[in-house]
Amino acid sequence: MKKVAIVYWSGTGNTEQMAQAVAEGARSAGAEATLLTPADFDSSQVSRFDAFAFGCPAMGNEVLEELDFEPMFTGCTGALGFRPIALFGSYGWGDGEWMRSWERTCEDAGLNRVHDSVICCEAPDDEALAACRDLGAALA
């Protein structure tokens, strides 16, 4: 059974709802899914999992959350190797630039993104939640 880590930061609960849908999708496809926050996860735990979904909303000037999430993610990139990862998150303004920047960061680090990123404006609707479940299933 594959072990999927869903590591997310959520300020308003929108990205948390998305993380829960990712976990549902992974579990429905037969994987063991674990929801974690940046406070609960660091590079020393990467080897415990087969695949990863990372979720973070857009913050400030369309960037990742800078105090908890971004340092954790940056600290994990070297340990991830070629393990499959996927990205998700919500935004309330702009056009999703934070996700395009994050995807470039992953590409530059040589990470193995195996699914299109899932983003939504504000609270996830049924379509966004379905996309999150698909993302989870793809990681499983």
PDB file of C-alpha atoms in Angstrom, residues 4-10 12-29 31-37 53-56 88-89 118 124 128-137:
ATOM      1  CA  VAL A   4       0.864   9.522   0.649  1.00  0.00           C
ATOM      2  CA  ALA A   5       1.670  12.580   2.751  1.00  0.00           C
ATOM      3  CA  ILE A   6      -0.592  15.601   2.299  1.00  0.00           C
ATOM      4  CA  VAL A   7       1.349  18.509   3.772  1.00  0.00           C
ATOM      5  CA  TYR A   8      -0.529  21.805   3.831  1.00  0.00           C
ATOM      6  CA  TRP A   9      -0.855  25.219   5.435  1.00  0.00           C
ATOM      7  CA  SER A  10      -4.235  26.925   5.616  1.00  0.00           C
ATOM      8  CA  THR A  12      -8.841  30.436   6.306  1.00  0.00           C
ATOM      9  CA  GLY A  13      -9.674  26.753   5.935  1.00  0.00           C
ATOM     10  CA  ASN A  14      -9.912  26.749   2.120  1.00  0.00           C
ATOM     11  CA  THR A  15      -6.644  24.903   1.545  1.00  0.00           C
ATOM     12  CA  GLU A  16      -7.484  22.573   4.430  1.00  0.00           C
ATOM     13  CA  GLN A  17     -10.716  21.579   2.646  1.00  0.00           C
ATOM     14  CA  MET A  18      -8.658  20.890  -0.457  1.00  0.00           C
ATOM     15  CA  ALA A  19      -6.188  18.785   1.561  1.00  0.00           C
ATOM     16  CA  GLN A  20      -9.018  16.685   2.951  1.00  0.00           C
ATOM     17  CA  ALA A  21     -10.308  16.056  -0.589  1.00  0.00           C
ATOM     18  CA  VAL A  22      -6.796  15.027  -1.708  1.00  0.00           C
ATOM     19  CA  ALA A  23      -6.708  12.546   1.192  1.00  0.00           C
ATOM     20  CA  GLU A  24     -10.143  11.191   0.213  1.00  0.00           C
ATOM     21  CA  GLY A  25      -8.936  10.613  -3.339  1.00  0.00           C
ATOM     22  CA  ALA A  26      -5.765   8.847  -2.226  1.00  0.00           C
ATOM     23  CA  ARG A  27      -7.664   6.627   0.181  1.00  0.00           C
ATOM     24  CA  SER A  28     -10.321   5.760  -2.399  1.00  0.00           C
ATOM     25  CA  ALA A  29      -7.514   4.585  -4.690  1.00  0.00           C
ATOM     26  CA  ALA A  31      -3.372   4.413  -0.447  1.00  0.00           C
ATOM     27  CA  GLU A  32      -2.726   5.312   3.162  1.00  0.00           C
ATOM     28  CA  ALA A  33      -3.066   9.106   3.348  1.00  0.00           C
ATOM     29  CA  THR A  34      -1.693  11.225   6.180  1.00  0.00           C
ATOM     30  CA  LEU A  35      -2.606  14.889   6.642  1.00  0.00           C
ATOM     31  CA  LEU A  36       0.228  16.995   8.082  1.00  0.00           C
ATOM     32  CA  THR A  37       0.949  20.660   8.693  1.00  0.00           C
ATOM     33  CA  ALA A  53       0.787  16.489  -2.091  1.00  0.00           C
ATOM     34  CA  PHE A  54       1.833  19.943  -0.930  1.00  0.00           C
ATOM     35  CA  GLY A  55      -0.822  22.604  -0.383  1.00  0.00           C
ATOM     36  CA  CYS A  56      -0.420  26.298   0.316  1.00  0.00           C
ATOM     37  CA  PHE A  88      -2.581  22.559  -4.656  1.00  0.00           C
ATOM     38  CA  GLY A  89      -3.891  25.702  -2.995  1.00  0.00           C
ATOM     39  CA  VAL A 118      -5.076  22.346  -8.517  1.00  0.00           C
ATOM     40  CA  PRO A 124     -13.173  25.266  -3.186  1.00  0.00           C
ATOM     41  CA  ALA A 128     -12.123  22.041  -7.310  1.00  0.00           C
ATOM     42  CA  LEU A 129     -12.807  19.356  -4.696  1.00  0.00           C
ATOM     43  CA  ALA A 130     -13.249  16.753  -7.448  1.00  0.00           C
ATOM     44  CA  ALA A 131      -9.931  17.866  -8.964  1.00  0.00           C
ATOM     45  CA  CYS A 132      -8.306  17.464  -5.536  1.00  0.00           C
ATOM     46  CA  ARG A 133      -9.702  13.947  -5.205  1.00  0.00           C
ATOM     47  CA  ASP A 134      -8.302  13.149  -8.677  1.00  0.00           C
ATOM     48  CA  LEU A 135      -4.923  14.539  -7.601  1.00  0.00           C
ATOM     49  CA  GLY A 136      -4.932  12.263  -4.543  1.00  0.00           C
ATOM     50  CA  ALA A 137      -5.903   9.242  -6.612  1.00  0.00           C
TER      51      ALA A 137
END
